[in-house]
Short mmCIF file of C-alpha atoms in Angstrom, two decimals:
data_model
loop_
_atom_site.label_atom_id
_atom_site.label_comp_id
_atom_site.label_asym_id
_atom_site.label_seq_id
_atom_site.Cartn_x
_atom_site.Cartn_y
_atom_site.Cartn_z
CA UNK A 1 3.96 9.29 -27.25
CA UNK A 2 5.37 6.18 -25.65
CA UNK A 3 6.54 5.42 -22.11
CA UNK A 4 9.17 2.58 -20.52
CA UNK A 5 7.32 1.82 -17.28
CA UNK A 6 9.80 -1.16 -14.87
CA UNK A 7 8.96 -2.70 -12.00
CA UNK A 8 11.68 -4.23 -10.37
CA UNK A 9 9.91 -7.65 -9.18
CA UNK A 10 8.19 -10.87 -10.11
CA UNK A 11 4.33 -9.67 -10.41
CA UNK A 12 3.21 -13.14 -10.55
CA UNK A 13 4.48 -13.29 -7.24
CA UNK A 14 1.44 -13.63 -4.72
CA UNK A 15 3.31 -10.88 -2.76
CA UNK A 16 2.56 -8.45 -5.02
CA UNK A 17 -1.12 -8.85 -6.30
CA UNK A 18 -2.09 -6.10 -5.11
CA UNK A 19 0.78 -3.97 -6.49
CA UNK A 20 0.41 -5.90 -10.01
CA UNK A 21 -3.37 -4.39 -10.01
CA UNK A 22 -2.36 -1.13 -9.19
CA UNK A 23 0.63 -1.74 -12.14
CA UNK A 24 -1.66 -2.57 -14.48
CA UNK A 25 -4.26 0.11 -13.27
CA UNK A 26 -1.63 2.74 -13.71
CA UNK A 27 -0.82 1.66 -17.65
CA UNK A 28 -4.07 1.59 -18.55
CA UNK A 29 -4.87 5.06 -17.91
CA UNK A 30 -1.42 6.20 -19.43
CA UNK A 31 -2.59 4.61 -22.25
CA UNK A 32 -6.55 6.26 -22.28
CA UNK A 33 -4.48 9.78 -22.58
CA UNK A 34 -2.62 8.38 -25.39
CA UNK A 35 0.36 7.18 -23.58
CA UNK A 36 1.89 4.27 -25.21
CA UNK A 37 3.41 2.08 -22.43
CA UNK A 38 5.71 -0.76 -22.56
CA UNK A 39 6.44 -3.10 -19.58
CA UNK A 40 9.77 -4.54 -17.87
CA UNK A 41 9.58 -6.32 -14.90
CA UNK A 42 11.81 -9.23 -13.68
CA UNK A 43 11.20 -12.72 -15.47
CA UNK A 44 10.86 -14.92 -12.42
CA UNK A 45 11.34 -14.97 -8.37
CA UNK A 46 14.18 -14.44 -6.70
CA UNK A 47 15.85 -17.38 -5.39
CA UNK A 48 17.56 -17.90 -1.80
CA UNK A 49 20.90 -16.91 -3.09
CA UNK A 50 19.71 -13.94 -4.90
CA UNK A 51 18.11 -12.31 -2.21
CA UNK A 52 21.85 -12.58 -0.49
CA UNK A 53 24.27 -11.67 -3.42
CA UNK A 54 22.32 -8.14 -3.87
CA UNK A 55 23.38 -7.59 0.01
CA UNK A 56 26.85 -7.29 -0.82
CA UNK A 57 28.28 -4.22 -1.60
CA UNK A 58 28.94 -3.91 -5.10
CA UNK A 59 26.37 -6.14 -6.75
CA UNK A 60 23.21 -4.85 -8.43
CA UNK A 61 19.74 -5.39 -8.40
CA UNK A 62 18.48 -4.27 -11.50
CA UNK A 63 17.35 -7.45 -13.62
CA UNK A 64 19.85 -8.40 -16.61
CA UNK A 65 17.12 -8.06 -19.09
CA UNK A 66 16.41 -4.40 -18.70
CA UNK A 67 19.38 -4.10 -21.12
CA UNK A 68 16.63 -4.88 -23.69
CA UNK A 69 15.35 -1.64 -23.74
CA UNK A 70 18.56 0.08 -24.40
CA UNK A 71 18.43 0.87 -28.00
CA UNK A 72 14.99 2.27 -27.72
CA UNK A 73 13.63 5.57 -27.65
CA UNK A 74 11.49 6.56 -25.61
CA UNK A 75 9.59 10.22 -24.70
CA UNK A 76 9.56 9.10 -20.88
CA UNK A 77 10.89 6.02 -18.77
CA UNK A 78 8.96 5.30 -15.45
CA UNK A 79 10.50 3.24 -12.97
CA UNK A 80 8.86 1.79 -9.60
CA UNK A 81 11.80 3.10 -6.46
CA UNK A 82 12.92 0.37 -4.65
CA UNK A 83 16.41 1.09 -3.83
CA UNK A 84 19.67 2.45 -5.17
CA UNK A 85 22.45 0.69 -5.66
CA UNK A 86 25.83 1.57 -8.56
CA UNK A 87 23.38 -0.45 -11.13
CA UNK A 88 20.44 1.43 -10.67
CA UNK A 89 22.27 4.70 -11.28
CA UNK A 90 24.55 3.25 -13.90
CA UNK A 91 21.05 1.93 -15.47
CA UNK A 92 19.87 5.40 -15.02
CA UNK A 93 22.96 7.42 -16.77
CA UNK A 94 22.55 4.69 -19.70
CA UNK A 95 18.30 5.00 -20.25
CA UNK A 96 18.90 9.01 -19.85
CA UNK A 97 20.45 9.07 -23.30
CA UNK A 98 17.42 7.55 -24.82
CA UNK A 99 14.53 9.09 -23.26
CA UNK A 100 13.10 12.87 -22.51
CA UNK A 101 12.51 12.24 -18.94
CA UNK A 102 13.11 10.06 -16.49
CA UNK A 103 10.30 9.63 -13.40
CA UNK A 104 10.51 7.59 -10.03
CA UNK A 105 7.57 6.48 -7.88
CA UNK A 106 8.59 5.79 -4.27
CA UNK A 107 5.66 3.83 -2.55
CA UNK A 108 6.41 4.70 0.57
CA UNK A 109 8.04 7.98 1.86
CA UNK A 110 9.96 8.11 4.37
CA UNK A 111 10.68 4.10 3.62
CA UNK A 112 14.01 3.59 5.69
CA UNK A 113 11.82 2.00 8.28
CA UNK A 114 10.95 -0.44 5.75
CA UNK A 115 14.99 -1.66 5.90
CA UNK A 116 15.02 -1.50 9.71
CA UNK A 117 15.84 -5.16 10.35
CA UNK A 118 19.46 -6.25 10.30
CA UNK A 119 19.35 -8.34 7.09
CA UNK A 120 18.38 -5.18 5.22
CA UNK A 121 20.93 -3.35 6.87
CA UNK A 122 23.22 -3.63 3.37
CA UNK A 123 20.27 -2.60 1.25
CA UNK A 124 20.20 0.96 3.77
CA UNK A 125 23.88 1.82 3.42
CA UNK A 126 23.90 1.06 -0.35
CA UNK A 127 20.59 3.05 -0.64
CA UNK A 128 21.72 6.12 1.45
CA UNK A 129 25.38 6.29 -0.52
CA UNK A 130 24.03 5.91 -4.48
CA UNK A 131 20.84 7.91 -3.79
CA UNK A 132 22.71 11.11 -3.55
CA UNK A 133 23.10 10.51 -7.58
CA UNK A 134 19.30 10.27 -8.44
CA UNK A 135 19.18 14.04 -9.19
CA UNK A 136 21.75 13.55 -12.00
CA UNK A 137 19.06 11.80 -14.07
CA UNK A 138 15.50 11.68 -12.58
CA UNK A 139 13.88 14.58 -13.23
CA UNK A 140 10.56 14.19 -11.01
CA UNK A 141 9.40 11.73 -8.00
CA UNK A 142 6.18 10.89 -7.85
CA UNK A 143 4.93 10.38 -4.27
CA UNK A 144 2.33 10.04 -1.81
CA UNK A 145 4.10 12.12 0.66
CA UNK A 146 3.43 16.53 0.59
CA UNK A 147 6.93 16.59 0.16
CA UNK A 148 8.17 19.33 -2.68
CA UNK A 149 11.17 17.90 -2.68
CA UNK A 150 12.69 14.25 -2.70
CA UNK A 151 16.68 13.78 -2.63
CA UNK A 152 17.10 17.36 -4.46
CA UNK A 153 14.58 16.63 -6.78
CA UNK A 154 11.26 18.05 -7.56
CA UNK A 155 7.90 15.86 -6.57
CA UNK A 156 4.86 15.39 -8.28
CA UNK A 157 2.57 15.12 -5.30
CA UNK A 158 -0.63 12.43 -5.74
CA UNK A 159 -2.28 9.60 -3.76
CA UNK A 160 -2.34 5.98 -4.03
CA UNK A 161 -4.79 5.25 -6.85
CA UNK A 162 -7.17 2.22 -7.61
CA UNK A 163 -9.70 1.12 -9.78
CA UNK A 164 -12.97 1.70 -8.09
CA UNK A 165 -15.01 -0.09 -10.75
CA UNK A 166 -12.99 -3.30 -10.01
CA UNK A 167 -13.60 -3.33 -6.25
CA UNK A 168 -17.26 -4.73 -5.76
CA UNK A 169 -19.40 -2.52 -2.87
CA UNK A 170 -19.90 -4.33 -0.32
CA UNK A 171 -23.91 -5.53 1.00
CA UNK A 172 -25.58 -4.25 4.05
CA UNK A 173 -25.06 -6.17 7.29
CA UNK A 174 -28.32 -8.15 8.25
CA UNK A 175 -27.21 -8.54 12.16
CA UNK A 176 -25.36 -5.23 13.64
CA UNK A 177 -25.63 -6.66 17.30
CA UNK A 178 -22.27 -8.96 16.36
CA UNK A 179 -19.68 -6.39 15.23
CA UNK A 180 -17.81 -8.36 12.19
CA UNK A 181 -14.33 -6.58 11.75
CA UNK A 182 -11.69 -7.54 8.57
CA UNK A 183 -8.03 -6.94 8.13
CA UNK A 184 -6.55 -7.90 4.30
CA UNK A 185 -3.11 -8.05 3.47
CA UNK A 186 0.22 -9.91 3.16
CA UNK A 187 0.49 -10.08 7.06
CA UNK A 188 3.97 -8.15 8.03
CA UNK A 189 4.82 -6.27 11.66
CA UNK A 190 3.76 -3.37 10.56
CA UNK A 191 0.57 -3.78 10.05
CA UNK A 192 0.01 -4.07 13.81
CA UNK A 193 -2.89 -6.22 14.08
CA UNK A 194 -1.56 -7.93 17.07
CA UNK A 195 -2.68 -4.80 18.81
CA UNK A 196 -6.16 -5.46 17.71
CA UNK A 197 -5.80 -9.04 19.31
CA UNK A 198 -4.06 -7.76 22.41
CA UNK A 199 -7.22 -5.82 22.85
CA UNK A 200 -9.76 -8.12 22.69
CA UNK A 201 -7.74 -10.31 25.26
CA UNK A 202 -7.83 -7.53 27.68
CA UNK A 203 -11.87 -7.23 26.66
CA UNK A 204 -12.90 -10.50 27.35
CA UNK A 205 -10.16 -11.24 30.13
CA UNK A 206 -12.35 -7.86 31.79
CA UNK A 207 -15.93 -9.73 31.13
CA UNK A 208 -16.57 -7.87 27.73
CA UNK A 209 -19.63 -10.01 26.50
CA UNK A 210 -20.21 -7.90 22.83
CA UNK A 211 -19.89 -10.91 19.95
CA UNK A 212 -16.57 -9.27 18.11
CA UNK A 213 -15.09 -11.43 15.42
CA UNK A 214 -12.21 -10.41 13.64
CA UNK A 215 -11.20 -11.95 9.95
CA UNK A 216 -8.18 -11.85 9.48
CA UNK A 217 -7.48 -12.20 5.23
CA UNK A 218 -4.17 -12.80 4.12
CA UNK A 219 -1.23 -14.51 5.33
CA UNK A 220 2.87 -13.63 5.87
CA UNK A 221 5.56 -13.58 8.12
CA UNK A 222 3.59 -12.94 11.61
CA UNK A 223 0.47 -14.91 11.22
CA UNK A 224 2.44 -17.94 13.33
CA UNK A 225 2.38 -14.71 16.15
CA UNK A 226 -1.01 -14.13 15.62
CA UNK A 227 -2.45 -17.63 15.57
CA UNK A 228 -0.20 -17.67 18.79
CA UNK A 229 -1.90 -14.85 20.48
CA UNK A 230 -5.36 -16.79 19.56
CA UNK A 231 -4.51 -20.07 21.13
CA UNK A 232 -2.43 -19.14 24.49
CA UNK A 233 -5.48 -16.70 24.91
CA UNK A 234 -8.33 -18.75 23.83
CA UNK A 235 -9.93 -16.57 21.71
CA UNK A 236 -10.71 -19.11 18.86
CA UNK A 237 -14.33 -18.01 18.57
CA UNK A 238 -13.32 -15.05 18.16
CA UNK A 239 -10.77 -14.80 15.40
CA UNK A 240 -11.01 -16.46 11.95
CA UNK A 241 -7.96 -16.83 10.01
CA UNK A 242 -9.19 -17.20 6.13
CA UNK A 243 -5.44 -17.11 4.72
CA UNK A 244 -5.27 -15.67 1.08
CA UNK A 245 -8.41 -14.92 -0.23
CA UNK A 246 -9.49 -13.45 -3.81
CA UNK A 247 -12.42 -12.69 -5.79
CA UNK A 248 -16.16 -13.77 -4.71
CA UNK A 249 -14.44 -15.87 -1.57
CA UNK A 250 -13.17 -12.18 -0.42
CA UNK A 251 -15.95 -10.61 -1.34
CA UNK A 252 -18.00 -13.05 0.70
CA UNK A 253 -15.83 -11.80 3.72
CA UNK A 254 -16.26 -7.99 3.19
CA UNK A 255 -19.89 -8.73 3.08
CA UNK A 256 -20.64 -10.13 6.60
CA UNK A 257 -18.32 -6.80 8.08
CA UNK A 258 -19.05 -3.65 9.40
CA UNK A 259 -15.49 -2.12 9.82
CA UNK A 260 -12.28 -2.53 8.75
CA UNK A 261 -8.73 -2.46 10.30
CA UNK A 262 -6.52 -0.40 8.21
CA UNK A 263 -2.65 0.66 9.80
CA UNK A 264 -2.00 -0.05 13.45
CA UNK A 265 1.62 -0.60 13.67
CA UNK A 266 2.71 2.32 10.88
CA UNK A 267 4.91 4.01 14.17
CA UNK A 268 6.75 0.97 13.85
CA UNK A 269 8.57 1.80 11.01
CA UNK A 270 8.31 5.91 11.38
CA UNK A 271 5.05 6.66 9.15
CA UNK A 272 2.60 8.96 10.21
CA UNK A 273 0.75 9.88 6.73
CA UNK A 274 -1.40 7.30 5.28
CA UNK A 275 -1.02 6.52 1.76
CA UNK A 276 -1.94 2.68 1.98
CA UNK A 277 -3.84 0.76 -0.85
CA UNK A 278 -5.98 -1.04 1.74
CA UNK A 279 -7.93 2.12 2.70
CA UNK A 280 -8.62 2.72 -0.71
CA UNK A 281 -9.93 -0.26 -1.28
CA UNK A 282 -12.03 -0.35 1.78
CA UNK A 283 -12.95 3.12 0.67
CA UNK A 284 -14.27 1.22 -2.55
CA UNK A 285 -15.79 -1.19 -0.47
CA UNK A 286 -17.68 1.73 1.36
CA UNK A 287 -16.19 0.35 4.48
CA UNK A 288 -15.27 2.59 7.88
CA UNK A 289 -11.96 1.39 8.87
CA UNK A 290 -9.65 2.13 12.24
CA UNK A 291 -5.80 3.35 11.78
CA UNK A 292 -3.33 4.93 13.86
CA UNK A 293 -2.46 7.04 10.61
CA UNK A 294 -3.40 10.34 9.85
CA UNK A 295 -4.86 11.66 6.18
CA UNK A 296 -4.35 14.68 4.11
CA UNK A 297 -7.13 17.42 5.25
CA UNK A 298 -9.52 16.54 1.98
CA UNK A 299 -10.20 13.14 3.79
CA UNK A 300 -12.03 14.90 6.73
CA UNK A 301 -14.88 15.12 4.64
CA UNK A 302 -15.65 11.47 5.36
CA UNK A 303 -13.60 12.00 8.72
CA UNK A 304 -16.47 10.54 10.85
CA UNK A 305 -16.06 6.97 8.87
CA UNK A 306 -12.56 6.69 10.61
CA UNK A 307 -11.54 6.20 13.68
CA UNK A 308 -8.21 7.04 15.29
CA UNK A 309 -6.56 4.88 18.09
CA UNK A 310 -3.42 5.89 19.69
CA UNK A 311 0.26 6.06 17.71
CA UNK A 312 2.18 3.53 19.52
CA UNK A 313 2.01 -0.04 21.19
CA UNK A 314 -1.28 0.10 23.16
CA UNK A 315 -3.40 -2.34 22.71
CA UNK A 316 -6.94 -1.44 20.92
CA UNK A 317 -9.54 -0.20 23.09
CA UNK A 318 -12.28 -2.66 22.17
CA UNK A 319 -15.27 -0.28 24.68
CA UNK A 320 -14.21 2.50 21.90
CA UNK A 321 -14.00 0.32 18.85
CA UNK A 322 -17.68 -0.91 20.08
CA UNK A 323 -18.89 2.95 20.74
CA UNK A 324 -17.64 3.83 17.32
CA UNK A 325 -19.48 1.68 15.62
CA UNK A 326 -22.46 1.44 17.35
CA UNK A 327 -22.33 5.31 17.09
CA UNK A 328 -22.01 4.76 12.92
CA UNK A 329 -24.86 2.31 12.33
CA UNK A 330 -27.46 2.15 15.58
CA UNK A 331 -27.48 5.88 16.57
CA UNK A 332 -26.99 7.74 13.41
CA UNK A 333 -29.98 8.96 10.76
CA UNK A 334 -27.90 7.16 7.69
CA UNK A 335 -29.03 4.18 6.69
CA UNK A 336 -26.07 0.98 6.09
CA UNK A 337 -26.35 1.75 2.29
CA UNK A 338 -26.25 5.61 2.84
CA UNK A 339 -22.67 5.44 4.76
CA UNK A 340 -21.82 3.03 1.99
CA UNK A 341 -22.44 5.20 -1.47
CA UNK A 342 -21.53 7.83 0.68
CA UNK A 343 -17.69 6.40 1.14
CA UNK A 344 -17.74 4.88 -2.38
CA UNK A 345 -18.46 8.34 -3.89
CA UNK A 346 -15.48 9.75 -2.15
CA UNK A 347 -13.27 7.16 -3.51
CA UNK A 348 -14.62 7.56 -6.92
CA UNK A 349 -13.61 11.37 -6.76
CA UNK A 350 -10.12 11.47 -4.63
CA UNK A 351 -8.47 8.23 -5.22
CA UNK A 352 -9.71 6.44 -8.54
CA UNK A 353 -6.71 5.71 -10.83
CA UNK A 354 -8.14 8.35 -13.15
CA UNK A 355 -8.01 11.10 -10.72
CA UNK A 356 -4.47 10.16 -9.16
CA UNK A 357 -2.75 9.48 -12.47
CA UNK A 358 -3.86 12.90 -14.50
CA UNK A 359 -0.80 15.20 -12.28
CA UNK A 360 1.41 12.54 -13.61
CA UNK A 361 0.02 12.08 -17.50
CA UNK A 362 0.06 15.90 -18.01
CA UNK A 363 3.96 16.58 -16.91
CA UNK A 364 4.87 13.42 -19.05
CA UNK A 365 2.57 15.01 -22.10
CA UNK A 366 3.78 18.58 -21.15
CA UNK A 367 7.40 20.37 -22.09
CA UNK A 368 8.11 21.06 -18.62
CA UNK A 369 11.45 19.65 -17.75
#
């Protein structure tokens, strides 16, 4: 059986590590159930002028050498959502003549906060006129939603999946009397960690004297606001900025921290449900986390490793943050490494790449149309 999986994007971008991981992650299980799977994704970055001419309203985003695949059969294309546009569906009504089925993964559902700001206003219309035409020729959407049904089309509900064996647990903390906190990710306004910072400047502006330092991994279009925050509010011991960090330097991080921040600014762009590869991965990590995001019901079996601040622009109550975790690892029977297999085993059963990607594998392998 083969498959046609695209990705429409450069995955030797630095933007989209994470997403080439989860890519490649997602092939390599298709192709432990016997799922031969070929990959198309754009050749290089986008430049500048790029970026503008797919604005406009009757240019296309889908890269020129996806024609390649035309004269090939395949039993099942998979394609990566990002938007619709007349090439996407033209590409669509093309592919559907040489392939059994035709599947879209949308990352993120509901995504039009994603295309709130005015520069992406283009991208919305164009979405919200082609999209009607995705039932025509996609005949299921995978997503990480509980919707049944996406744009008149039937879902294949699952969760964002990783590869737990690749994500190192992380080591017990020596010194639980400083509270070490980390954030990873490509730093946009949605992640919300200036409410984290906002809170800690209302903590030590009040007298708070508990040692707090947050890491902050990763870097992106807010980290100038952030490093602002830090220096009108002097909170330089307090924050560490380690920019993009991979490997045993990231795993170095992880290791001195007892929680991790997840989602605080998901309200910002109208998601409540999480379905984030970060709390996977600190799930991996064995790491308790803090969100603003809610979770299917099967993650209140590790319900008391997360802790849930407010949905909107508050800034983080730091007393709470402290309670929480002092409640976790100085007042609780479980040892560090107890709370840690304990997390890690949950990930190994809910969200490993194996479990996520066998709802998927079987429709592709079944006759169901």
């Amino acid at each position: 059986m083969k498959a046609l999986y695209f990705f429409d994007g450069y995955l030797e971008d630095s933007e989209y590590s994470g997403v080439k991981r989860k890519v490649e992650a997602q092939i390599e299980e298709m192709e432990k159930q016997d799922v031969s799977v070929d990959l198309y994704t754009s050749l290089k970055s986008r430049s500048l002028w790029e970026k503008i001419i797919i604005r406009l309203p009757f240019t296309t985003a889908i890269p020129k050498t996806w024609i390649l695949c035309f004269p090939l059969n395949y039993d099942c294309v998979y394609l990566r959502y990002t938007w619709s546009d007349h090439g996407l569906i033209s590409f669509l009504s093309k592919i559907s003549r040489h392939t059994k089925r035709i599947i879209i993964e949308i990352p993120t559902y509901p995504y039009e906060g994603e295309l709130s700001k005015l520069r992406q206003k283009p991208i919305l219309i164009k979405d919200r006129i082609f999209r009607r035409e995705l039932h025509r020729y996609v005949d299921r959407i995978v997503t990480f939603s509980k919707e049944k049904e996406i744009f008149g089309i039937p879902t294949i509900n699952t969760v964002n999946g990783i590869k737990v064996n690749n994500i190192r647990k992380r080591e017990i903390c020596s010194d639980l009397s400083e509270i070490h906190i980390i954030s990873v990710a490509s730093l946009a306004k949605w992640h919300g960690y200036d409410r984290l910072l906002k809170g800690m400047v209302k903590y030590y502006s009040n007298g708070g004297n508990r040692q707090i330092i947050y890491h902050c991994v990763g870097d992106g279009q807010v980290l100038s606001e952030y490093q602002q925050i830090v220096e009108n509010n002097h909170l330089q011991e307090h924050i560490i900025f380690h920019g993009r960090q991979t490997g045993k330097a990231l795993d170095d991080i992880y290791n001195l921290c007892s929680l991790g921040i997840e989602a605080l600014g998901c309200h910002r762009k109208g998601i409540k449900l999480s379905s984030t590869l970060k709390s996977r991965e600190y799930w991996a990590k064995g790491l308790p986390f803090i969100t603003e995001c809610e979770f299917p019901p099967e993650v209140e079996e590790i319900g008391q490793y997360i802790m849930k601040v407010p949905y909107d622009e508050s800034p983080i109550d730091i007393e709470k943050v402290i309670e929480f975790h002092d409640n976790l690892y100085l007042k609780s029977d479980k040892s560090q490494e107890e709370i840690i297999d304990e997390i890690r085993d949950f990930a190994y059963r809910t969200c490993d790449m194996s479990v996520v990607m066998k709802p998927i594998i079987d429709y592709i392998k079944s006759d169901e149309r």
